[in-house]
C-alpha positions as a printed Julia matrix, in Angstrom:
491×3 Matrix{Float64}:
  32.05  39.09  -25.46
  35.86  38.93  -26.26
  38.46  37.15  -24.17
  41.76  38.86  -23.41
  44.92  37.77  -25.33
  46.35  36.45  -22.17
  43.33  33.99  -21.87
  43.01  33.33  -25.64
  44.07  35.78  -28.42
  41.41  37.09  -30.73
  38.65  35.12  -29.06
  35.57  36.64  -27.67
  32.86  35.98  -25.16
  29.3   36.9   -24.48
  27.08  35.3   -22.28
  23.49  35.11  -22.02
  20.53  32.72  -20.93
  17.1   32.35  -20.02
  13.78  30.41  -19.97
  10.27  31.43  -19.0
   8.32  28.94  -16.94
   4.59  28.85  -16.63
   2.61  29.48  -13.43
  -0.16  27.23  -12.58
  -3.02  29.15  -11.02
  -5.7   27.4    -9.11
  -9.1   27.71  -10.93
 -12.4   27.69   -9.05
 -15.09  25.27  -10.35
 -17.77  26.82  -12.63
 -20.93  25.45  -13.98
 -21.53  24.88  -17.76
 -22.75  28.48  -18.35
 -19.57  29.81  -16.7
 -21.4   30.95  -13.49
 -19.92  30.19  -10.05
 -20.78  26.76   -8.83
 -23.16  26.66   -5.92
 -20.79  24.19   -4.24
 -18.07  26.79   -4.32
 -19.47  29.92   -2.57
 -22.53  32.16   -2.47
 -20.67  35.39   -1.87
 -20.41  37.96   -4.61
 -16.77  38.49   -4.04
 -14.59  35.52   -4.9
 -11.81  34.65   -2.38
  -8.28  35.77   -3.34
  -6.17  32.9    -4.7
  -2.59  32.96   -3.48
  -0.68  33.14   -6.8
   2.97  33.89   -6.81
   5.41  34.54   -9.59
   8.25  32.13   -9.39
  11.77  33.04   -8.19
  13.39  31.57  -11.38
  12.63  31.51  -15.05
  13.64  27.94  -15.38
  16.8   27.94  -17.57
  18.48  24.52  -17.2
  21.91  26.1   -16.46
  20.67  28.97  -14.3
  17.24  27.92  -12.96
  17.0   30.83  -10.5
  17.74  33.67  -12.89
  14.72  35.67  -13.84
  11.24  35.27  -12.59
   7.77  34.34  -13.88
   4.26  35.72  -13.71
   4.91  38.95  -15.6
   6.5   40.36  -18.73
   8.55  43.54  -18.61
   8.13  46.15  -21.38
  10.35  48.79  -20.11
  12.89  49.91  -17.43
  13.34  53.57  -16.51
  16.3   53.78  -14.1
  17.55  56.83  -12.2
  20.75  56.54  -10.26
  23.22  58.87   -8.38
  26.78  57.71   -7.97
  29.68  59.35   -6.24
  33.12  57.83   -7.14
  34.6   59.24   -4.0
  32.32  57.23   -1.76
  31.47  54.44   -4.24
  27.87  54.74   -3.16
  24.99  54.36   -5.53
  21.32  55.4    -4.85
  18.71  54.51   -7.3
  14.94  54.61   -8.28
  13.85  52.13  -10.95
  10.48  52.2   -12.51
   9.48  48.97  -14.22
   6.52  48.74  -16.53
   5.19  45.17  -16.96
   2.14  43.06  -17.73
   1.0   40.26  -15.49
   0.82  36.94  -17.34
  -1.22  35.38  -14.56
  -3.09  36.54  -11.42
  -0.53  37.57   -8.84
  -0.67  38.2    -5.13
   3.12  38.67   -5.17
   6.07  38.51   -7.49
   9.86  38.56   -7.48
  12.45  40.83   -9.02
  16.25  40.25   -9.04
  18.65  42.64   -7.27
  22.18  41.78   -5.96
  23.81  43.12   -2.75
  21.91  46.45   -2.68
  19.34  47.41   -0.04
  15.78  48.2    -0.96
  14.19  50.99    1.13
  10.7   51.05   -0.49
   8.48  49.64   -3.29
   5.41  50.93   -4.9
   3.09  48.98   -7.19
   0.44  50.97   -9.12
   1.63  54.11   -7.11
   0.64  52.32   -3.84
   3.1   51.28   -1.17
   3.79  47.52   -1.42
   5.26  45.07    1.01
   8.73  43.75    0.2
  11.35  41.56    1.51
  14.85  40.46    0.2
  15.65  36.8     0.23
  18.93  35.03   -0.55
  21.58  36.93   -2.51
  19.24  38.38   -5.27
  15.58  37.9    -4.69
  13.3   40.82   -4.04
   9.82  39.61   -3.14
   7.04  42.14   -3.7
   3.45  41.98   -2.37
   1.16  44.62   -3.78
  -1.54  46.19   -1.72
  -4.12  44.45   -3.96
  -3.52  41.46   -6.19
  -2.68  41.89   -9.93
  -4.89  40.24  -12.49
  -3.78  38.39  -15.51
  -3.22  40.78  -18.53
  -3.04  43.9   -16.33
  -0.31  46.37  -17.1
   1.33  47.83  -13.93
   4.27  49.78  -12.78
   6.62  48.89   -9.92
   8.96  51.58   -8.48
  11.8   50.39   -6.39
  13.97  52.71   -4.22
  17.37  51.21   -3.26
  21.0   51.98   -2.5
  24.41  50.86   -1.27
  27.86  50.0    -2.58
  27.51  48.0    -5.8
  29.68  44.92   -6.2
  30.22  42.11   -8.72
  29.52  38.45   -9.37
  32.4   36.09   -9.02
  31.97  32.76  -10.9
  34.78  30.09  -10.98
  33.83  29.14  -14.51
  32.76  32.43  -16.01
  34.93  35.08  -14.21
  33.9   38.42  -12.97
  30.9   40.24  -14.11
  28.77  43.21  -13.03
  29.71  46.45  -11.39
  33.42  47.22  -11.32
  35.52  50.28  -10.28
  37.54  51.45  -13.24
  41.25  52.28  -13.38
  40.42  56.02  -13.43
  38.27  55.83  -10.32
  34.93  55.76  -12.1
  32.9   52.64  -12.57
  31.3   50.43  -15.3
  28.86  47.52  -15.41
  29.38  44.61  -17.82
  29.28  40.92  -18.03
  27.24  37.73  -18.78
  25.12  35.95  -17.99
  24.77  38.43  -14.99
  25.6   42.09  -14.76
  22.51  44.31  -14.64
  21.14  43.32  -11.32
  24.34  44.6    -9.47
  23.0   48.12  -10.14
  19.23  47.99  -10.75
  16.3   45.57  -10.09
  15.19  43.55  -13.03
  13.66  40.42  -14.38
  17.07  39.0   -15.17
  16.5   36.64  -18.08
  17.3   37.2   -21.74
  13.86  35.86  -22.59
  12.32  39.03  -21.03
  13.68  41.79  -23.36
  12.54  45.28  -22.66
  13.27  48.9   -23.57
  15.78  50.73  -21.34
  16.14  54.36  -20.23
  18.78  55.74  -17.87
  19.18  59.01  -15.95
  22.54  59.02  -14.18
  23.68  61.72  -11.7
  27.42  62.14  -11.05
  29.69  64.83   -9.61
  30.51  67.53  -12.04
  33.63  66.68  -14.11
  32.49  62.99  -14.52
  30.34  61.86  -17.29
  28.07  58.79  -18.21
  27.83  56.71  -21.28
  25.12  54.05  -21.72
  23.0   52.3   -24.31
  20.93  53.97  -27.01
  20.6   57.65  -27.89
  21.72  60.69  -25.88
  18.76  62.59  -24.53
  20.56  65.53  -22.87
  22.61  66.48  -19.82
  21.95  69.14  -17.19
  24.17  70.42  -14.29
  22.81  71.66  -11.0
  24.65  72.3    -7.63
  27.8   70.61   -8.74
  26.17  67.45  -10.07
  25.43  66.56  -13.76
  22.62  64.31  -14.86
  22.92  62.42  -18.16
  19.91  60.83  -20.0
  20.15  57.89  -22.36
  17.24  56.22  -24.11
  17.24  52.78  -25.85
  13.8   52.28  -27.38
  14.44  48.81  -28.87
  14.18  45.79  -26.58
  17.22  44.26  -25.05
  18.22  41.54  -22.69
  19.2   42.8   -19.25
  22.77  41.66  -19.42
  23.27  43.9   -22.49
  22.58  47.11  -20.46
  25.5   49.15  -19.32
  26.49  52.21  -17.35
  29.98  53.57  -17.64
  31.24  56.5   -15.48
  34.6   58.19  -16.23
  36.08  61.49  -17.46
  35.35  60.34  -20.96
  36.7   61.84  -24.25
  33.48  61.67  -26.22
  33.39  61.75  -30.05
  30.17  62.04  -32.06
  29.58  61.28  -35.7
  26.96  59.53  -37.94
  26.81  56.46  -40.2
  26.17  57.13  -43.84
  22.47  56.61  -43.28
  22.38  59.19  -40.49
  22.42  56.81  -37.5
  24.02  58.7   -34.52
  27.39  57.29  -33.31
  28.79  58.08  -29.88
  32.32  56.83  -29.05
  33.81  57.22  -25.55
  37.46  56.78  -24.65
  38.67  56.74  -21.02
  41.92  58.59  -20.33
  44.57  56.23  -21.52
  42.34  54.35  -23.88
  42.79  56.55  -26.89
  44.65  53.89  -28.85
  41.21  52.28  -29.36
  40.47  55.17  -31.84
  42.48  53.63  -34.58
  40.2   50.63  -34.57
  36.87  52.39  -33.88
  37.41  54.83  -36.71
  36.66  51.86  -39.04
  33.16  51.3   -37.39
  31.2   52.61  -40.44
  33.17  50.26  -42.67
  32.68  47.36  -40.16
  28.93  47.89  -39.82
  28.44  48.34  -43.59
  30.27  45.0   -44.18
  28.24  43.23  -41.6
  25.05  44.61  -42.98
  25.95  43.16  -46.38
  26.42  39.78  -44.68
  23.68  39.77  -42.03
  21.01  42.26  -43.27
  20.3   45.89  -42.14
  21.92  47.22  -38.96
  19.19  46.5   -36.46
  19.42  49.5   -34.09
  18.9   53.29  -34.19
  22.3   54.2   -32.64
  25.88  52.84  -32.56
  29.29  53.41  -30.99
  31.74  52.1   -28.47
  32.96  52.42  -24.95
  36.74  52.04  -24.59
  38.18  51.28  -21.06
  41.62  51.78  -19.93
  41.2   48.55  -17.86
  42.75  45.26  -19.0
  39.7   43.21  -17.94
  39.38  39.67  -19.21
  36.66  40.4   -21.91
  34.94  42.92  -24.11
  31.22  42.7   -24.38
  28.51  43.45  -26.93
  26.46  45.79  -24.75
  23.61  46.76  -27.14
  24.25  49.54  -29.59
  27.56  50.49  -27.8
  30.0   47.55  -27.05
  32.33  47.98  -24.12
  35.98  47.26  -24.82
  38.85  46.21  -22.68
  42.13  47.99  -23.06
  43.58  45.21  -25.24
  40.81  45.26  -27.84
  41.83  45.33  -31.47
  40.03  45.56  -34.85
  39.08  41.88  -34.7
  37.38  42.62  -31.45
  35.4   45.44  -32.93
  34.22  43.21  -35.7
  33.33  40.48  -33.28
  31.24  42.65  -30.81
  29.47  44.55  -33.56
  28.56  41.16  -35.22
  26.81  40.53  -31.94
  24.49  43.37  -32.6
  22.73  40.89  -34.99
  23.6   37.67  -33.23
  23.0   37.96  -29.54
  21.46  41.55  -29.25
  18.79  41.85  -31.92
  18.3   38.1   -32.0
  18.86  36.86  -28.4
  19.24  33.29  -27.25
  16.36  31.41  -25.71
  18.51  29.38  -23.32
  22.1   29.58  -22.39
  22.54  26.21  -24.04
  21.99  28.19  -27.28
  25.12  30.31  -26.9
  26.61  29.24  -30.2
  23.85  31.33  -31.88
  25.77  34.3   -30.35
  29.41  33.4   -30.22
  29.86  31.05  -33.13
  28.51  33.71  -35.52
  30.34  36.62  -34.05
  33.61  34.56  -34.19
  32.93  33.48  -37.82
  32.29  37.14  -38.71
  36.07  37.64  -38.08
  36.82  35.03  -40.62
  34.38  36.66  -43.17
  36.06  40.02  -42.51
  39.54  38.47  -43.16
  38.29  36.85  -46.35
  36.81  40.06  -47.74
  39.25  42.66  -46.44
  42.55  40.8   -46.19
  42.19  38.28  -49.05
  42.47  35.19  -46.75
  41.58  31.94  -48.29
  39.13  30.5   -45.79
  39.27  26.95  -47.1
  42.99  26.98  -46.68
  42.73  28.44  -43.17
  40.08  25.87  -42.27
  42.29  22.94  -43.5
  45.28  24.29  -41.78
  43.37  24.51  -38.5
  41.9   21.06  -38.8
  45.33  19.64  -39.35
  46.79  21.55  -36.54
  44.23  20.14  -34.05
  43.54  16.76  -35.63
  45.26  14.85  -32.75
  44.02  16.96  -29.92
  41.16  15.2   -28.3
  40.63  18.21  -25.93
  39.8   20.37  -28.93
  37.1   18.16  -30.3
  35.43  17.13  -27.16
  33.76  20.5   -26.68
  30.11  20.59  -27.6
  28.78  23.65  -29.34
  25.16  23.15  -28.29
  23.95  22.18  -24.89
  27.57  22.01  -23.52
  26.61  22.27  -19.81
  26.86  25.04  -17.28
  30.41  26.51  -17.04
  31.23  25.21  -20.43
  29.4   27.76  -22.56
  32.55  29.51  -23.79
  34.91  26.61  -24.14
  34.45  25.87  -27.9
  32.36  28.55  -29.46
  35.31  30.9   -30.43
  37.54  28.5   -32.35
  35.66  25.24  -33.01
  32.57  27.34  -33.66
  34.45  29.08  -36.58
  35.3   25.73  -38.14
  31.73  24.38  -37.77
  30.13  27.42  -39.44
  32.61  27.36  -42.28
  31.88  23.6   -42.72
  28.12  24.42  -42.76
  28.69  27.13  -45.34
  30.49  24.58  -47.59
  27.83  21.98  -46.94
  24.88  24.13  -48.1
  26.8   26.39  -50.56
  27.21  30.19  -50.5
  23.78  31.17  -51.96
  21.79  29.13  -49.37
  24.14  30.26  -46.48
  23.77  33.98  -47.38
  19.93  33.49  -47.57
  19.6   31.57  -44.35
  21.66  34.05  -42.4
  19.7   37.05  -43.6
  16.29  35.43  -43.29
  17.2   34.37  -39.75
  18.03  37.78  -38.47
  14.99  39.25  -40.14
  12.56  36.64  -38.85
  13.75  36.92  -35.23
  14.63  40.66  -35.04
  14.09  42.11  -31.48
  13.07  38.53  -30.27
  14.62  35.27  -29.01
  15.46  32.04  -30.77
  16.92  28.61  -29.95
  19.53  26.46  -31.64
  16.97  23.77  -32.55
  14.95  26.32  -34.34
  18.1   27.42  -36.22
  18.8   23.81  -37.35
  15.24  23.57  -38.68
  15.65  26.88  -40.43
  18.89  25.79  -42.14
  17.31  22.59  -43.36
  14.18  24.48  -44.71
  16.32  27.04  -46.58
  18.91  24.59  -47.92
  16.49  21.75  -48.72
  18.99  19.28  -47.1
  18.56  16.75  -44.31
  21.36  17.97  -41.94
  20.62  15.93  -38.81
  23.81  13.94  -39.1
  25.82  17.07  -39.88
  24.54  19.0   -36.9
  25.05  15.91  -34.72
  28.62  15.69  -35.72
  29.62  19.25  -35.46
  27.31  20.93  -32.84
  25.85  18.19  -30.69
  28.77  15.88  -30.7
  32.07  15.83  -28.79
  34.49  14.11  -31.09
  36.13  14.61  -34.5
  33.43  14.71  -37.23
  33.51  11.95  -39.82
  35.36  12.96  -42.96
  32.1   13.48  -44.92
  31.15  16.19  -42.5
  34.72  17.42  -41.81
  35.4   18.03  -45.51
  32.11  18.78  -47.18
  31.94  20.19  -50.76
  35.01  22.12  -51.9
  36.82  21.45  -48.62
  37.51  17.94  -49.84
  40.81  17.92  -51.71
């Protein structure tokens, strides 16, 4: 994600979190051969165990985000939205696998009313609790390992999340009267029901119906559009797994431009009326993605592009395959958000405490671009920045790992750049290049944590870096000189 210049020039934000907790299911006693114990029951049908998926995945910062008891493999969402009334009506079909026996389970949906739920094509009981919990009770219990579908019918006027530390995210009405959904750590559940945790990545498909004259941009590949009775339906399909906060829908009277990357990957760029200035930066997307592929490994997705708003919102965001850009976005922002396609999107964080894996790398990608394309001496830039902030305690007291809820984005955009450049100089360019590419390859389409990254760096470099990581990423003070000026950084 990228922060607006008014908040902090050339810095960029994304946010993302989640942890999956286990569910303890009561087990009935059995004899040594595995048969039911006589002390238990003599009936042929065992009693139903009351087993419920939890209403939170257990992330330390956002413990009630997401749910347990099942693993989603795909979302297929159909919505109708009328910009004149601001009403959205939707049907979401969620394909999942039960990870334990379940008599009921939860989904997340924010401020929209559910009118019906089916599980395995049978009507299921449902109730909405708190501000985002949808509790579903199937007609018959689910068994561990069973694949099942849940269909949710819902509607209302979508809204957004307001967070004092993280700002606004979710569904927003755009300057041109349309709408878009973007933000982290929350966004998706303001317009469709989901297991809202980055750990539960899934494929995503969208059919969006809007009045004729409006159009819809989303993630993935275009799959056609049809117009009937004054309404047009647009179909988008993303067949590689993504975290829910990386999904988007953007409704406007778009100027759409289509092209391909040199390898044939389709590119769809969309500009809202008044956002055409973004074209001068987006025209360099093939060059940007080619450069990032040299640094991070092959581009990880089967489509690319960008969504350019006329709105001066406070961030741009790395919505998967097609970042969404605020009106102030520049070329640095395009580099940053597309670096996230590797760091954050393809390789997603395990917990929100791991956010440096997303933001530190996307921010350092801007430095790498400046080095390669503008001839910037990064060692000199590094020393100048260290000297500039040397006496500022508030600069150094921001942890880059496990920084605490609400502090996820305080240091990752600027201190994070310094930390990764120091790491590069500590291990040397050959090891740094190797560890980055091996990391993105090993965790492609999955999740990873910061401690795993530390172990990976030590394994590739052959160095004991506990003290280095403690000084730069886990600490909250100026690193000692041996870590502040490693290798060629020492004059």
